Coordinates of C-alpha atoms in Angstrom, one line a residue:
X1 CA 104.1 92.9 148.5
X2 CA 105.5 90.9 151.4
X3 CA 108.2 88.2 151.4
X4 CA 107.6 84.5 151.5
X5 CA 108.1 84.1 155.3
X6 CA 105.8 87.0 156.1
X7 CA 103.3 85.5 153.6
X8 CA 103.3 82.1 155.3
X9 CA 102.9 83.5 158.8
X10 CA 100.1 85.9 157.8
X11 CA 98.3 83.1 156.0
X12 CA 98.7 80.9 159.1
X13 CA 97.4 83.6 161.5
X14 CA 94.3 84.3 159.3
X15 CA 93.4 80.6 158.9
X16 CA 93.9 79.9 162.6
X17 CA 91.8 82.9 163.7
X18 CA 89.0 81.9 161.2
X19 CA 88.9 78.4 162.8
X20 CA 89.0 79.7 166.4
X21 CA 88.2 83.3 167.4
X22 CA 91.1 83.6 169.9
X23 CA 94.1 85.8 169.3
X24 CA 96.8 83.7 167.7
X25 CA 100.2 83.5 169.4
X26 CA 103.6 82.7 168.1
X27 CA 103.8 79.4 170.0
X28 CA 100.6 78.2 168.5
X29 CA 101.8 79.0 165.0
X30 CA 105.1 77.2 165.7
X31 CA 103.4 74.1 167.0
X32 CA 100.7 73.9 164.3
X33 CA 102.7 74.7 161.2
X34 CA 106.0 73.1 160.2
X35 CA 107.8 76.3 159.3
X36 CA 111.1 75.4 161.0
X37 CA 111.1 78.8 162.8
X38 CA 111.5 79.5 166.5
X39 CA 108.7 81.1 168.5
X40 CA 110.8 84.2 168.9
X41 CA 111.3 84.5 165.1
X42 CA 107.6 84.0 164.5
X43 CA 106.8 86.6 167.1
X44 CA 109.1 89.1 165.4
X45 CA 107.5 88.4 162.0
X46 CA 104.0 88.9 163.6
X47 CA 105.2 92.2 165.0
X48 CA 106.4 93.3 161.5
X49 CA 103.0 92.3 160.1
X50 CA 101.4 94.4 162.8
X51 CA 103.6 97.4 161.9
X52 CA 102.5 96.9 158.2
X53 CA 98.8 96.9 159.2
X54 CA 98.0 93.3 158.5
X55 CA 97.6 92.2 162.1
X56 CA 96.4 93.7 165.3
X57 CA 97.2 93.0 168.9
X58 CA 94.0 93.4 171.0
X59 CA 96.0 94.0 174.2
X60 CA 99.6 93.6 175.5
X61 CA 100.9 90.0 175.8
X62 CA 97.9 88.7 173.7
X63 CA 98.3 87.1 170.3
X64 CA 97.4 88.8 167.1
X65 CA 94.2 88.9 165.0
X66 CA 93.9 89.9 161.3
X67 CA 92.9 93.4 160.3
X68 CA 90.7 94.1 157.3
X69 CA 93.9 94.5 155.4
X70 CA 95.0 91.1 156.5
X71 CA 91.8 89.5 155.4
X72 CA 92.0 91.3 152.1
X73 CA 95.5 89.8 151.5
X74 CA 94.1 86.4 152.4
X75 CA 91.1 86.7 150.1
X76 CA 93.2 88.0 147.2
X77 CA 95.5 85.1 147.6
X78 CA 92.6 82.6 147.6
X79 CA 91.4 83.9 144.2
X80 CA 94.9 83.1 142.9
X81 CA 94.7 79.5 144.4
X82 CA 91.8 78.2 142.3
X83 CA 92.2 74.7 143.8
X84 CA 91.2 76.2 147.3
X85 CA 87.9 77.2 145.9
X86 CA 86.9 74.1 144.0
X87 CA 85.5 72.1 146.9
X88 CA 82.1 71.6 145.3
X89 CA 78.7 72.5 146.6
X90 CA 76.5 70.4 149.0
X91 CA 74.1 68.1 147.1
X92 CA 71.3 69.5 149.3
X93 CA 71.7 72.9 147.6
X94 CA 70.9 71.3 144.2
X95 CA 68.1 69.2 145.6
X96 CA 66.4 72.1 147.3
X97 CA 66.6 74.4 144.3
X98 CA 66.3 71.9 141.5
X99 CA 62.5 71.7 141.6
X100 CA 61.9 75.5 141.8
X101 CA 62.6 76.9 138.3
X102 CA 59.3 78.5 137.3
X103 CA 59.0 81.1 140.0
X104 CA 62.1 83.2 140.4
X105 CA 61.0 84.8 143.7
X106 CA 60.4 81.4 145.3
X107 CA 63.8 80.2 143.9
X108 CA 65.6 83.2 145.4
X109 CA 63.9 82.9 148.7
X110 CA 64.8 79.2 149.0
X111 CA 68.3 79.9 147.8
X112 CA 68.9 82.5 150.6
X113 CA 67.6 80.0 153.2
X114 CA 69.8 77.3 151.8
X115 CA 72.9 79.6 151.7
X116 CA 72.3 80.6 155.4
X117 CA 71.7 77.0 156.5
X118 CA 75.0 75.8 155.0
X119 CA 77.2 78.8 155.8
X120 CA 75.6 79.9 159.1
X121 CA 75.7 83.5 157.8
X122 CA 72.9 85.6 156.4
X123 CA 71.8 84.7 152.9
X124 CA 70.8 87.6 150.6
X125 CA 69.5 87.9 147.1
X126 CA 68.2 90.6 144.8
X127 CA 65.5 89.8 142.3
X128 CA 66.0 90.8 138.6
X129 CA 66.1 94.5 138.1
X130 CA 62.9 95.6 136.5
X131 CA 64.7 97.6 133.9
X132 CA 66.7 94.6 132.8
X133 CA 63.8 92.2 132.5
X134 CA 62.3 91.3 129.1
X135 CA 58.5 91.1 128.7
X136 CA 57.2 88.0 126.8
X137 CA 53.6 89.1 127.0
X138 CA 51.7 92.3 127.8
X139 CA 47.9 92.1 128.6
X140 CA 45.3 94.7 129.4
X141 CA 42.1 94.0 131.3
X142 CA 39.2 96.3 132.2
X143 CA 39.1 97.2 135.9
X144 CA 36.6 100.1 136.0
X145 CA 35.3 102.5 133.3
X146 CA 38.5 104.6 133.2
X147 CA 41.0 102.1 134.7
X148 CA 42.7 99.0 133.3
X149 CA 44.9 96.3 134.8
X150 CA 48.2 96.0 132.9
X151 CA 49.8 92.6 133.3
X152 CA 53.4 92.0 132.2
X153 CA 54.9 88.6 132.2
X154 CA 58.7 88.5 132.0
X155 CA 61.1 85.9 130.7
X156 CA 62.2 85.0 134.3
X157 CA 58.6 83.9 135.1
X158 CA 57.7 87.1 137.0
X159 CA 54.2 88.5 136.6
X160 CA 53.8 92.2 137.4
X161 CA 50.4 93.9 137.6
X162 CA 49.6 97.5 137.7
X163 CA 46.3 99.5 137.7
X164 CA 46.4 102.7 135.6
X165 CA 43.9 105.3 134.7
X166 CA 43.1 105.9 131.0
X167 CA 42.4 109.3 129.5
X168 CA 39.3 107.9 127.9
X169 CA 37.1 104.8 128.0
X170 CA 38.1 102.0 125.7
X171 CA 36.0 99.1 124.5
X172 CA 37.1 95.5 124.8
X173 CA 38.1 95.6 121.1
X174 CA 40.2 98.8 121.8
X175 CA 41.9 97.1 124.7
X176 CA 42.7 94.1 122.5
X177 CA 44.1 96.4 119.8
X178 CA 46.3 98.2 122.3
X179 CA 47.6 94.9 123.7
X180 CA 48.4 93.7 120.2
X181 CA 50.3 96.8 119.4
X182 CA 52.3 96.7 122.6
X183 CA 53.2 93.0 122.1
X184 CA 54.2 93.4 118.5
X185 CA 56.2 96.6 119.2
X186 CA 57.9 95.9 122.5
X187 CA 58.0 92.2 123.5
X188 CA 61.5 90.8 123.4
X189 CA 63.2 94.1 124.4
X190 CA 64.4 95.0 127.9
X191 CA 62.4 97.6 129.8
X192 CA 65.4 99.9 129.4
X193 CA 65.2 99.5 125.6
X194 CA 61.5 100.0 125.6
X195 CA 61.7 103.2 127.5
X196 CA 64.2 104.6 125.0
X197 CA 61.8 103.7 122.1
X198 CA 58.9 105.4 124.0
X199 CA 60.9 108.6 124.5
X200 CA 61.6 108.7 120.8
X201 CA 57.9 108.1 120.0
X202 CA 56.8 110.8 122.4
X203 CA 59.2 113.3 120.8
X204 CA 57.4 112.7 117.5
X205 CA 53.8 112.3 118.9
X206 CA 52.5 114.7 116.3
X207 CA 53.2 112.0 113.7
X208 CA 51.0 109.5 115.5
X209 CA 47.6 109.8 113.8
X210 CA 46.1 106.8 115.5
X211 CA 44.7 107.8 118.9
X212 CA 44.8 104.2 120.1
X213 CA 48.5 103.9 119.4
X214 CA 49.1 107.2 121.2
X215 CA 47.1 105.7 124.1
X216 CA 49.1 102.5 123.9
X217 CA 52.4 104.4 124.2
X218 CA 51.1 106.3 127.2
X219 CA 50.0 103.1 128.8
X220 CA 53.3 101.5 128.2
X221 CA 55.2 104.5 129.6
X222 CA 53.2 104.3 132.9
X223 CA 53.2 100.5 133.1
X224 CA 57.0 100.1 132.9
X225 CA 57.7 101.8 136.2
X226 CA 57.3 98.9 138.7
X227 CA 59.7 100.2 141.4
X228 CA 62.9 98.6 142.6
X229 CA 64.0 95.0 142.8
X230 CA 62.8 92.8 145.7
X231 CA 65.4 91.7 148.3
X232 CA 65.4 88.4 150.1
X233 CA 67.2 88.0 153.5
X234 CA 67.4 84.8 155.5
X235 CA 69.3 83.6 158.6
X236 CA 69.9 86.7 160.7
X237 CA 69.5 84.5 163.8
X238 CA 72.3 82.2 162.4
X239 CA 74.9 85.0 162.3
X240 CA 74.0 86.5 165.6
X241 CA 74.7 83.2 167.3
X242 CA 78.4 83.4 166.3
X243 CA 80.9 84.4 169.0
X244 CA 81.8 87.5 166.9
X245 CA 78.5 89.1 168.0
X246 CA 78.4 88.7 171.8
X247 CA 78.0 92.4 172.5
X248 CA 74.4 93.5 172.7
X249 CA 75.0 97.0 171.3
X250 CA 76.8 95.5 168.4
X251 CA 74.0 93.0 167.8
X252 CA 71.4 95.8 167.7
X253 CA 73.5 97.8 165.2
X254 CA 74.2 94.9 162.9
X255 CA 70.6 93.7 163.1
X256 CA 69.3 97.1 162.1
X257 CA 71.7 97.3 159.2
X258 CA 71.0 93.9 157.8
X259 CA 67.2 94.3 158.2
X260 CA 67.3 97.6 156.3
X261 CA 66.2 96.4 152.9
X262 CA 66.8 99.7 151.2
X263 CA 70.4 99.6 152.4
X264 CA 70.9 96.0 151.1
X265 CA 69.4 96.9 147.7
X266 CA 71.7 99.8 147.4
X267 CA 74.7 97.7 148.4
X268 CA 73.9 94.8 146.1
X269 CA 73.2 97.2 143.2
X270 CA 76.7 98.6 143.6
X271 CA 78.1 95.1 143.3
X272 CA 75.9 93.9 140.4
X273 CA 78.2 94.8 137.5
X274 CA 81.2 92.7 138.7
X275 CA 82.0 89.5 136.9
X276 CA 82.3 86.5 139.1
X277 CA 82.4 86.6 142.9
X278 CA 83.0 89.9 144.7
X279 CA 84.1 90.3 148.3
X280 CA 83.8 93.4 150.5
X281 CA 85.6 93.2 153.8
X282 CA 84.8 95.3 156.9
X283 CA 85.8 98.9 156.3
X284 CA 85.7 98.4 152.5
X285 CA 82.0 98.4 152.9
X286 CA 80.5 101.9 152.2
X287 CA 77.2 101.1 153.9
X288 CA 76.8 102.6 157.4
X289 CA 76.6 100.1 160.2
X290 CA 78.2 97.3 158.2
X291 CA 81.9 98.1 158.6
X292 CA 82.3 95.1 160.9
X293 CA 80.9 92.7 158.3
X294 CA 82.0 91.0 155.2
X295 CA 79.9 90.5 152.1
X296 CA 80.4 87.8 149.4
X297 CA 78.1 88.1 146.3
X298 CA 77.9 86.9 142.7
X299 CA 75.6 87.8 139.9
X300 CA 73.3 85.3 138.4
X301 CA 72.4 85.5 134.7
X302 CA 69.9 84.5 132.1
X303 CA 72.1 83.4 129.3
X304 CA 74.9 86.0 129.2
X305 CA 72.7 88.8 130.7
X306 CA 73.3 89.6 134.4
X307 CA 69.9 90.1 136.0
X308 CA 70.4 89.9 139.8
X309 CA 72.7 89.1 142.7
X310 CA 73.0 86.5 145.4
X311 CA 75.4 86.1 148.3
X312 CA 76.0 86.1 152.1
X313 CA 76.8 88.5 154.9
X314 CA 78.8 87.5 157.9
X315 CA 81.6 88.6 160.2
X316 CA 85.0 89.6 158.9
X317 CA 86.2 86.4 160.6
X318 CA 84.4 84.5 157.8
X319 CA 85.2 81.2 156.4
X320 CA 86.0 82.8 153.0
X321 CA 86.8 79.5 151.2
X322 CA 83.4 78.1 152.1
X323 CA 81.6 81.4 151.5
X324 CA 83.1 82.1 148.1
X325 CA 82.6 78.5 146.9
X326 CA 78.9 78.2 147.9
X327 CA 78.0 81.6 146.6
X328 CA 79.8 81.0 143.3
X329 CA 78.3 77.6 142.7
X330 CA 74.8 78.7 143.8
X331 CA 74.8 81.7 141.4
X332 CA 76.0 79.4 138.6
X333 CA 73.3 76.9 139.4
X334 CA 70.6 79.5 139.3
X335 CA 72.0 80.8 136.0
X336 CA 71.8 77.3 134.5
X337 CA 68.2 76.9 135.7
X338 CA 67.1 80.2 134.3
X339 CA 68.9 79.5 131.0
X340 CA 67.2 76.1 130.6
X341 CA 63.6 77.4 131.0

């Protein structure tokens, strides 16, 4: 906790530095903000904030810049000032996304591009987790004598295909019967729930007298493993044009981290269970190579069921008001679109 005067000065320094990436001096704060304090008093307060870890002085006689702790104080205060975050979302976001509701991958790809275009940061999104999706239709088609194509259509409009090998050759009627069983038994459940049912069935496989049903359970067991979610990344060139990334070594490090899709998937998975908007600032980020970046994400849902995440990555000197607002409203818009399908 800091007192009211320190609060005002810290807020002023953070907002000033976000607007202009130059160290903020006491005279600048005195002229821009009507605090009724002398430059000497402001300078002393800024020194106290530096001692407390909220500000940092790049070099002697320079002004101060916020630390990760200072940005965290600012972001936490923003969430308490709801009016700061209710600035609406550009109409173009709704216009560009409104006509793409039947293909979730196209929707997320366009959403990341739109987020990047309006924030000038990197737009990121994670497609629905396979284990959280709900099949609405399961179909089997002959591929070769001992192979079939299993097609799974999910409630988000995703179609997943997989070729699997059968233990024995099945006729077209047998394939229809297996499909009928799978659809009657498993459609409407999440893949996580289906796997639990399959494990129980397999524990009691001696009780399954029908060979085709046993084959159907084996087919479903193999067919449910479709790998990880797909990650969408747009706008790396946007963020690298910012003055925060003028050093070539730093550009290479950050480019490598952002382009590492496995790293992004792991990162977004770790933030997927949080309600509302989540913000990781600099050193709070556990991912190697991303401690100089901030990440703002929110989950999107189908009804009340969280199924994926969307957000932006940018420098710690981020316009957090704009970032939080556009991520929040975009996630809610995608949720509404998916729920109306």
